Amino acid sequence: MDHSGAHNRPHVALLPSAGMGHLTPTLRLAASLANHGLQVTLIVGHPIVSAAESKLISRFLSAFPADQVREKQFDIVSVDPATVNSKDPFFIQREATRRSLQILPSLVSSLSPPISALVSDVFLMSPVLEATANLKDLPQYILFTSSARMFSLFASYHTFFSETSPDFSKVGDFIETPFPGVVPIPKSSLPPPLRDPKTWFASTFMEDSKKLSNFDGVLINTFEKLESDSLKGGKLPPLFTVGLVPCEFEKGSEQGGSAESIIKWLDDKEPGSVVYISFGSRTTMMKEQIKEMGEGLVRSGCPFLWVVKDKIVDKEDNDSLEDVIGDAELVEKMKEKGLVVKEWVDQGEVLGHKSVGGFVSHCGWNSVVEAAWYGVRLLGWPQSGDQRINAEVVERSGLGVWAKDWGWMGERVIKGQDIGGKIGEIMRNDLLKSQAEQIGEEARKAVGDGGSCENAMKELIGKWKNE
Ligand SMILES: O=c1ccn([C@@H]2O[C@H](COP(=O)(O)OP(=O)(O)O[C@H]3O[C@H](CO)[C@@H](O)[C@H](O)[C@H]3O)[C@@H](O)[C@H]2O)c(=O)[nH]1
């Protein structure tokens, strides 16, 4: 099979991992490549777990001509949890994908015209390498969906331990990565499973970290203005800084409540006055915390738009938000000041609305990039995974602040008084406001003609054209 890429209109295949936090940047990359005139095939495992993911893929596919953008499906085999080493649903899903990806070589070979490159989500790198071991001349790239700072940890993680006796206690309180410019990472910011190299997540992370050099390049979803210090490279595959930002095809993908009524509600507010609260696609919040959050939002005195995921409200009891809060007076006050939407809003549309000035976020990386893109200042409250490391980027860049003393979300209940106070602080902070707006302007320059992200994209496309 000729994968030499000597085509004027290269054909690139993209393999996303499950979850909105991974699918969204993959589709943004796919849209950007299609807008640059490339042919794109999305390789998608079915059944897709969530309706939101299916909907987003359909929106993407219908936004481009069928001869330019296609989906190629493969079946995800089911795995008997009794036959795998961990009961963690994420592990079981990964294992199912690993087994199912054995089909990848024949699937890739069936694509016409032949592809110039395969870009896989970072979570799939080992399964992809295993499956494509015989496709030696296929250029392969990784899409890293978190921050460059997190990448510096990923790329060097395997160097911190001796393979025979992984012992995290030997690692100091601050982790020095071999990347020039990366400020040492506090051990306390590491995703909790990575602090114990015996967990399956840490061993997978370590194994993947060693395999980076098998790839021809790594695409990172960030902007120089956010993380110039972390982008100085190292002895690794080339890094391509592709800022992946909300696209046309996503517009109107809102599911909870009515998009029109949300926008109308925002239209009636003063510019920059609204605080938006959302914790990504997977958050759960304790009932006690929901009540305190409601209290805090009212105390902040700001109009607010709060997205509450369905699973937060205990479905078995069929509790409404009113029941969960259990304080009719508070609910009344909340209704006066804010809008509570269940499940989902089109976050890009909300952050891009002129009334929205602040964002309380778990610092999922896509949310950070979106806040940067729209120049909205952020109050970070990490809840798991890479989110503390991302929150450090938020603070260092000047995009926002991180409520460090609140701990990981869910560790303890944070009182409404504290939440209200912190929100009030960021909303009144004019310096933060102008810093965030400047980051937004710089992000637009980076993605525009001659900008660093656009140049990185053109460099990649040039490689795929064999220029
Ligand atoms: O009501 C909502 C909630 C989310 N989103 C979108 O869904 C995506 C969510 O991504 P992200 O903000 O990164 O949060 P998670 O869904 O939590 O993302 C997972 O994936 C990220 C990228 O790897 C990691 O940084 C996170 O820690 C991990 O939880 C973003 O594009 C949001 O705009 C909406 O449009 N509407």
Coordinates of C-alpha atoms and ligand atoms in Angstrom, one line a residue:
M1 CA 0.0 0.0 0.0
D2 CA 1.3 3.4 -1.0
H3 CA 1.3 5.7 2.1
S4 CA 3.8 8.1 0.6
G5 CA 1.3 10.9 0.7
A6 CA 2.2 12.3 -2.7
H7 CA -1.3 13.6 -3.2
N8 CA -2.4 17.2 -3.7
R9 CA -5.4 16.5 -1.5
P10 CA -4.1 14.3 1.2
H11 CA -6.5 11.9 2.9
V12 CA -6.1 11.6 6.6
A13 CA -7.8 9.2 9.0
L14 CA -8.6 10.2 12.6
L15 CA -9.3 7.8 15.4
P16 CA -11.0 9.4 18.4
S17 CA -11.3 7.9 21.9
A18 CA -14.6 7.7 23.7
G19 CA -16.0 10.7 25.7
M20 CA -16.9 14.2 24.7
G21 CA -13.6 15.5 26.1
H22 CA -11.8 13.5 23.4
L23 CA -14.3 13.4 20.6
T24 CA -14.7 17.2 20.5
P25 CA -11.1 18.1 19.8
T26 CA -10.8 15.2 17.3
L27 CA -13.8 16.6 15.4
R28 CA -12.4 20.1 15.6
L29 CA -9.2 18.9 14.1
A30 CA -11.1 17.0 11.4
A31 CA -13.1 20.1 10.6
S32 CA -9.9 22.2 10.4
L33 CA -8.3 19.7 8.0
A34 CA -11.4 19.6 5.9
N35 CA -11.5 23.4 5.8
H36 CA -7.9 23.2 4.6
G37 CA -9.1 21.1 1.7
L38 CA -8.1 17.7 2.9
Q39 CA -10.1 14.5 2.7
V40 CA -10.9 13.1 6.1
T41 CA -12.1 9.7 7.4
L42 CA -13.3 9.4 10.9
I43 CA -12.8 5.9 12.3
V44 CA -15.4 5.3 14.9
G45 CA -16.1 2.4 17.2
H46 CA -19.7 1.4 17.5
P47 CA -21.9 1.3 19.5
I48 CA -21.2 4.8 20.6
V49 CA -21.8 5.2 24.3
S50 CA -23.6 8.5 24.5
A51 CA -26.3 10.2 22.5
A52 CA -24.4 13.5 22.7
E53 CA -21.4 11.9 21.0
S54 CA -23.5 10.3 18.2
K55 CA -25.3 13.6 17.6
L56 CA -22.0 15.6 17.4
I57 CA -20.6 13.1 14.9
S58 CA -23.7 13.4 12.7
R59 CA -23.5 17.2 12.8
F60 CA -19.9 17.0 11.8
L61 CA -20.6 14.6 8.9
S62 CA -23.5 16.6 7.6
A63 CA -21.5 19.9 7.6
F64 CA -19.1 18.7 4.8
P65 CA -19.7 17.1 1.4
A66 CA -19.8 13.3 1.6
D67 CA -16.9 12.9 -0.8
Q68 CA -14.7 15.0 1.5
V69 CA -15.6 13.7 5.0
R70 CA -16.6 10.2 5.8
E71 CA -17.1 7.9 8.8
K72 CA -15.8 4.3 8.8
Q73 CA -17.2 2.3 11.6
F74 CA -15.9 -0.7 13.4
D75 CA -17.6 -2.9 16.0
I76 CA -16.6 -2.6 19.6
V77 CA -16.5 -6.2 20.9
S78 CA -18.0 -6.8 24.4
V79 CA -15.6 -7.8 27.0
D80 CA -16.5 -10.0 30.0
P81 CA -15.3 -8.0 33.0
A82 CA -14.4 -11.3 34.7
T83 CA -11.6 -11.8 32.0
V84 CA -9.8 -8.5 32.6
N85 CA -7.5 -7.3 35.4
S86 CA -9.4 -4.3 36.6
K87 CA -13.1 -3.6 37.3
D88 CA -12.6 0.0 36.4
P89 CA -15.2 0.7 33.6
F90 CA -12.6 2.9 31.8
F91 CA -10.1 0.0 31.8
I92 CA -12.8 -2.4 30.5
Q93 CA -13.7 0.0 27.8
R94 CA -10.1 0.5 26.8
E95 CA -9.6 -3.3 26.7
A96 CA -12.7 -3.7 24.5
T97 CA -11.3 -1.0 22.1
R98 CA -7.9 -2.7 22.1
R99 CA -9.3 -6.0 21.1
S100 CA -11.7 -4.4 18.5
L101 CA -8.8 -2.4 16.9
Q102 CA -7.3 -5.6 15.5
I103 CA -9.4 -4.8 12.5
L104 CA -7.5 -1.5 12.0
P105 CA -5.0 -2.7 9.3
S106 CA -7.7 -4.1 7.0
L107 CA -9.8 -1.1 7.7
V108 CA -7.0 1.3 6.9
S109 CA -6.1 -0.6 3.7
S110 CA -9.6 -0.4 2.5
L111 CA -9.6 3.4 2.5
S112 CA -9.5 5.0 -0.9
P113 CA -7.5 7.0 -1.8
P114 CA -4.8 5.6 0.5
I115 CA -4.3 7.7 3.6
S116 CA -1.3 9.9 4.1
A117 CA -1.5 9.7 7.9
L118 CA -3.4 8.2 10.8
V119 CA -4.0 10.5 13.8
S120 CA -5.1 8.7 16.9
D121 CA -6.2 9.9 20.3
V122 CA -3.5 9.7 22.9
F123 CA -5.5 7.2 24.9
L124 CA -5.4 4.7 22.1
M125 CA -1.7 4.9 21.3
S126 CA -0.6 1.4 22.5
P127 CA -3.6 -0.4 21.0
V128 CA -3.0 1.4 17.7
L129 CA 0.7 0.6 17.7
E130 CA 0.0 -3.0 18.5
A131 CA -2.6 -3.3 15.7
T132 CA -0.6 -1.5 13.1
A133 CA 2.8 -3.2 13.8
N134 CA 2.9 -4.4 10.2
L135 CA 2.0 -1.1 8.6
K136 CA 5.6 0.2 8.9
D137 CA 5.3 3.0 6.3
L138 CA 2.1 4.5 7.6
P139 CA 2.8 7.9 9.1
Q140 CA 1.3 8.0 12.5
Y141 CA 0.5 10.9 14.8
I142 CA -1.0 11.4 18.2
L143 CA -3.6 14.0 19.2
F144 CA -2.8 15.0 22.8
T145 CA -6.1 16.4 24.2
S146 CA -4.7 17.9 27.4
S147 CA -2.3 20.8 28.1
A148 CA 1.3 21.0 26.9
R149 CA 2.2 21.0 30.6
M150 CA 0.4 17.7 31.1
F151 CA 2.2 16.5 28.0
S152 CA 5.6 17.2 29.6
L153 CA 4.6 15.0 32.5
F154 CA 3.3 12.3 30.1
A155 CA 6.4 12.3 28.0
S156 CA 8.8 11.9 30.9
Y157 CA 6.7 9.9 33.3
H158 CA 8.6 6.6 32.6
T159 CA 11.9 8.2 33.5
F160 CA 10.9 8.8 37.2
F161 CA 10.8 5.2 38.2
S162 CA 13.1 2.2 38.0
E163 CA 11.2 -0.4 36.0
T164 CA 11.9 -3.2 38.4
S165 CA 10.8 -1.3 41.5
P166 CA 8.5 1.6 40.8
D167 CA 8.6 3.7 44.0
F168 CA 6.9 7.1 44.0
S169 CA 8.3 8.0 47.4
K170 CA 11.7 8.5 45.7
V171 CA 10.2 11.3 43.6
G172 CA 10.5 14.6 45.3
D173 CA 7.7 17.1 46.0
F174 CA 8.2 18.8 42.7
I175 CA 8.7 16.9 39.5
E176 CA 11.3 18.3 37.1
T177 CA 10.5 17.2 33.6
P178 CA 13.3 17.3 31.0
F179 CA 11.5 20.0 29.0
P180 CA 13.3 23.3 29.2
G181 CA 10.9 25.9 30.4
V182 CA 8.4 23.7 32.2
V183 CA 8.1 24.9 35.8
P184 CA 8.4 21.9 38.1
I185 CA 5.1 20.2 38.7
P186 CA 4.1 19.8 42.3
K187 CA 3.5 16.1 43.2
S188 CA 0.2 17.1 44.7
S189 CA -1.0 18.2 41.3
L190 CA -0.6 14.8 39.7
P191 CA -3.7 12.9 38.8
P192 CA -4.2 10.7 41.9
P193 CA -3.8 7.3 40.1
L194 CA -0.4 8.4 38.7
R195 CA 0.9 8.8 42.3
D196 CA 0.8 5.1 42.7
P197 CA 2.7 3.4 39.8
K198 CA 1.1 0.1 40.6
T199 CA -2.4 1.2 39.4
W200 CA -3.3 0.1 36.0
F201 CA -3.7 3.7 34.9
A202 CA -0.1 4.5 35.9
S203 CA 1.3 1.4 34.3
T204 CA -0.5 2.2 31.1
F205 CA 0.6 5.8 31.2
M206 CA 4.2 4.6 31.8
E207 CA 4.0 2.1 28.9
D208 CA 2.5 4.7 26.5
S209 CA 5.0 7.3 27.6
K210 CA 7.9 5.1 26.4
K211 CA 6.3 4.6 23.0
L212 CA 6.0 8.2 22.0
S213 CA 9.1 8.0 19.8
N214 CA 7.3 5.5 17.6
F215 CA 5.2 8.4 16.3
D216 CA 5.9 10.9 13.6
G217 CA 4.5 13.8 15.5
V218 CA 2.2 14.9 18.3
L219 CA -0.6 17.4 17.8
I220 CA -1.2 19.5 21.0
N221 CA -4.4 21.4 21.5
T222 CA -3.0 24.6 22.9
F223 CA -1.9 28.2 22.1
E224 CA 1.5 29.7 22.7
K225 CA 0.0 32.5 24.7
L226 CA -1.3 30.0 27.2
E227 CA 1.7 27.8 27.5
S228 CA 4.8 29.1 25.7
D229 CA 7.0 27.9 28.5
S230 CA 5.9 24.2 28.0
L231 CA 6.4 24.2 24.3
K232 CA 10.1 24.3 23.9
G233 CA 10.2 20.6 22.9
G234 CA 12.6 17.9 23.9
K235 CA 14.1 14.8 22.4
L236 CA 10.7 13.6 21.1
P237 CA 8.7 13.5 18.0
P238 CA 7.9 17.0 16.6
L239 CA 5.2 18.9 18.5
F240 CA 2.5 20.7 16.5
T241 CA 0.6 23.3 18.4
V242 CA -2.8 23.2 16.8
G243 CA -5.3 25.3 18.8
L244 CA -8.6 23.5 18.3
V245 CA -11.5 25.9 18.7
P246 CA -15.3 25.7 18.5
C247 CA -16.5 25.2 14.9
E248 CA -19.6 26.0 12.9
F249 CA -20.9 22.4 12.9
E250 CA -21.2 22.4 16.7
K251 CA -23.6 25.4 16.8
G252 CA -27.0 24.5 18.2
S253 CA -25.9 21.2 19.6
E254 CA -27.5 22.1 22.9
Q255 CA -29.7 19.5 24.5
G256 CA -31.0 20.6 27.9
G257 CA -33.6 23.3 27.9
S258 CA -34.1 25.3 24.8
A259 CA -31.2 26.9 23.1
E260 CA -33.3 29.9 22.1
S261 CA -34.5 30.6 25.7
I262 CA -31.0 30.4 27.0
I263 CA -29.7 32.8 24.5
K264 CA -32.7 35.1 25.1
W265 CA -32.0 35.0 28.8
L266 CA -28.3 35.9 28.2
D267 CA -29.3 38.7 25.7
D268 CA -31.2 40.4 28.5
K269 CA -28.1 40.7 30.8
E270 CA -25.4 43.4 31.0
P271 CA -22.3 42.7 28.9
G272 CA -19.7 40.6 30.9
S273 CA -22.0 40.3 33.9
V274 CA -22.9 36.6 33.8
V275 CA -21.0 33.8 35.5
Y276 CA -21.3 30.4 33.8
I277 CA -20.8 27.2 35.8
S278 CA -20.2 23.9 34.2
F279 CA -17.9 20.9 35.0
G280 CA -17.5 19.3 31.6
S281 CA -19.2 16.1 30.4
R282 CA -18.7 13.7 33.2
T283 CA -19.0 15.5 36.6
T284 CA -20.8 14.2 39.6
M285 CA -21.4 16.5 42.5
M286 CA -22.5 15.6 46.0
K287 CA -26.0 16.7 47.0
E288 CA -24.7 18.8 49.9
Q289 CA -22.4 20.5 47.4
I290 CA -25.2 21.3 45.1
K291 CA -27.0 23.1 47.8
E292 CA -23.9 25.1 48.8
M293 CA -23.2 25.9 45.1
G294 CA -26.8 27.3 44.9
E295 CA -26.2 29.3 48.0
G296 CA -22.8 30.6 46.7
L297 CA -24.3 31.7 43.4
V298 CA -27.0 33.7 45.1
R299 CA -24.4 35.2 47.4
S300 CA -22.1 36.2 44.6
G301 CA -24.8 38.7 43.5
C302 CA -24.0 37.9 39.8
P303 CA -26.5 36.6 37.3
F304 CA -25.5 33.0 36.6
L305 CA -26.1 30.2 34.2
W306 CA -25.4 26.8 35.8
V307 CA -25.4 23.5 34.0
V308 CA -26.4 20.7 36.2
K309 CA -25.8 17.2 34.8
D310 CA -28.7 14.8 35.2
K311 CA -26.7 12.3 37.1
I312 CA -26.0 14.8 39.8
V313 CA -29.6 14.6 40.7
D314 CA -30.3 11.3 42.2
K315 CA -32.3 9.5 39.6
E316 CA -33.5 6.7 41.8
D317 CA -35.3 9.1 44.1
N318 CA -36.3 11.0 41.0
D319 CA -35.3 14.2 42.9
S320 CA -35.7 17.5 41.2
L321 CA -33.2 20.2 41.8
E322 CA -35.7 21.8 44.2
D323 CA -35.8 18.5 46.2
V324 CA -32.0 18.3 46.3
I325 CA -31.6 21.8 47.5
G326 CA -34.4 21.3 49.9
D327 CA -34.8 25.0 50.6
A328 CA -37.7 26.7 48.8
E329 CA -36.6 30.1 49.7
L330 CA -33.1 29.5 48.3
V331 CA -34.6 28.0 45.1
E332 CA -36.8 31.1 44.7
K333 CA -33.7 33.4 45.1
M334 CA -31.8 31.3 42.6
K335 CA -34.6 31.7 40.0
E336 CA -34.5 35.5 40.5
K337 CA -30.8 35.7 39.7
G338 CA -30.0 32.7 37.5
L339 CA -30.8 30.0 35.1
V340 CA -30.2 26.4 35.9
V341 CA -30.1 24.1 32.9
K342 CA -30.1 20.3 33.2
E343 CA -27.6 18.2 31.3
W344 CA -26.1 20.2 28.5
V345 CA -25.7 23.6 26.8
D346 CA -23.8 24.5 23.7
Q347 CA -20.8 25.7 25.7
G348 CA -19.1 27.4 22.8
E349 CA -22.2 29.5 22.2
V350 CA -22.5 30.4 25.9
L351 CA -18.8 31.4 26.3
G352 CA -19.0 33.4 23.1
H353 CA -22.0 35.4 24.3
K354 CA -21.2 39.0 25.2
S355 CA -23.0 38.8 28.6
V356 CA -20.7 36.0 29.9
G357 CA -17.7 37.3 31.8
G358 CA -16.7 34.5 34.1
F359 CA -16.6 30.7 34.1
V360 CA -16.4 28.4 37.1
S361 CA -14.8 25.2 35.6
H362 CA -13.2 21.9 36.6
C363 CA -10.4 22.8 34.2
G364 CA -11.1 20.0 31.7
W365 CA -8.6 21.0 29.0
N366 CA -11.3 21.7 26.3
S367 CA -13.1 24.1 28.7
V368 CA -9.8 25.9 29.4
V369 CA -9.0 26.3 25.6
E370 CA -12.6 27.5 25.0
A371 CA -12.4 30.1 27.8
A372 CA -9.1 31.3 26.4
W373 CA -10.6 31.5 22.9
Y374 CA -13.5 33.6 24.0
G375 CA -11.4 35.6 26.5
V376 CA -13.5 34.6 29.5
R377 CA -11.8 34.6 32.9
L378 CA -11.9 31.4 34.8
L379 CA -12.2 30.2 38.4
G380 CA -10.7 26.7 38.4
W381 CA -12.0 24.0 40.7
P382 CA -10.3 20.8 39.5
Q383 CA -12.1 17.5 40.2
S384 CA -9.8 14.8 38.9
G385 CA -7.2 13.7 36.4
D386 CA -5.1 16.3 34.6
Q387 CA -7.2 19.2 35.9
R388 CA -4.9 20.5 38.6
I389 CA -2.1 20.6 36.1
N390 CA -4.4 22.5 33.7
A391 CA -5.4 24.8 36.6
E392 CA -1.7 25.7 37.0
V393 CA -1.7 26.7 33.4
V394 CA -4.8 28.9 33.9
E395 CA -3.1 30.7 36.8
R396 CA 0.4 31.0 35.2
S397 CA -1.1 32.4 31.9
G398 CA -3.3 35.0 33.7
L399 CA -6.5 33.5 32.3
G400 CA -7.9 32.9 35.8
V401 CA -7.4 31.7 39.3
W402 CA -7.4 28.3 40.9
A403 CA -9.3 27.8 44.2
K404 CA -6.4 25.6 45.6
D405 CA -7.7 25.5 49.1
W406 CA -10.9 23.8 48.0
G407 CA -9.0 20.6 47.2
W408 CA -10.2 18.2 44.5
M409 CA -13.9 18.6 44.0
G410 CA -15.8 16.1 46.2
E411 CA -13.1 15.9 48.8
R412 CA -15.1 18.0 51.2
V413 CA -18.1 20.3 51.0
I414 CA -17.2 23.9 50.2
K415 CA -19.5 26.4 51.8
G416 CA -21.7 28.7 49.8
Q417 CA -20.1 31.7 51.5
D418 CA -16.6 30.8 50.1
I419 CA -18.0 30.0 46.7
G420 CA -19.9 33.3 46.5
G421 CA -16.9 35.2 47.8
K422 CA -14.5 33.7 45.2
I423 CA -16.9 34.2 42.3
G424 CA -17.5 37.9 43.4
E425 CA -13.7 38.3 43.4
I426 CA -13.1 37.1 39.9
M427 CA -16.0 39.0 38.5
R428 CA -14.8 42.3 40.0
N429 CA -11.2 41.7 39.0
D430 CA -10.6 44.1 36.1
L431 CA -7.0 43.0 35.7
L432 CA -8.1 39.3 35.2
K433 CA -10.7 40.5 32.8
S434 CA -8.3 42.3 30.6
Q435 CA -5.7 39.5 30.8
A436 CA -8.3 37.0 29.7
E437 CA -9.5 39.3 26.9
Q438 CA -5.9 39.6 25.7
I439 CA -5.4 35.9 25.7
G440 CA -8.6 35.7 23.5
E441 CA -7.1 38.2 21.1
E442 CA -3.8 36.3 20.9
A443 CA -5.6 33.0 20.4
R444 CA -7.4 34.5 17.4
K445 CA -4.1 35.7 16.0
A446 CA -2.6 32.2 16.5
V447 CA -5.4 30.5 14.6
G448 CA -5.6 33.2 11.9
D449 CA -3.4 33.6 8.8
G450 CA 0.3 33.6 9.6
G451 CA -0.4 32.7 13.3
S452 CA 1.5 30.0 15.1
C453 CA -1.3 27.4 15.1
E454 CA -2.1 28.0 11.5
N455 CA 1.6 27.7 10.6
A456 CA 1.8 24.4 12.5
M457 CA -1.3 23.1 10.7
K458 CA 0.2 24.1 7.3
E459 CA 3.5 22.4 8.2
L460 CA 1.7 19.2 8.9
I461 CA -0.4 19.4 5.8
G462 CA 2.8 20.1 3.8
K463 CA 4.3 16.9 5.2
W464 CA 1.2 14.9 4.2
K465 CA 1.4 16.3 0.7
N466 CA 5.1 15.3 0.7
E467 CA 6.1 18.9 -0.1
Ligands
LIG1 O1 -22.9 21.4 29.0 C1 -21.9 21.2 28.4 C2 -20.7 20.5 29.0 C3 -19.6 20.3 28.2 N1 -19.6 20.7 26.9 C4 -18.4 20.5 26.0 O2 -17.9 19.3 26.3 C5 -16.4 19.3 26.3 C6 -16.0 18.9 27.7 O3 -14.6 18.8 27.7 P1 -13.7 19.2 28.9 O4 -14.0 20.6 29.3 O5 -12.2 18.9 28.6 O6 -14.2 18.3 30.1 P2 -14.3 16.7 30.3 O7 -15.5 16.3 29.5 O8 -14.3 16.5 31.7 O9 -13.0 16.2 29.6 C7 -12.1 15.0 29.8 O10 -11.1 15.1 28.8 C8 -10.3 16.3 28.8 C9 -9.4 16.3 27.6 O11 -8.5 15.2 27.6 C10 -9.5 16.3 30.1 O12 -8.8 17.5 30.2 C11 -10.6 16.3 31.3 O13 -9.9 16.2 32.5 C12 -11.4 15.0 31.1 O14 -12.4 14.9 32.2 C13 -16.1 20.8 26.0 O15 -15.8 20.9 24.6 C14 -17.4 21.6 26.3 O16 -17.6 22.7 25.5 C15 -20.7 21.4 26.3 O17 -20.7 21.8 25.2 N2 -21.8 21.5 27.1

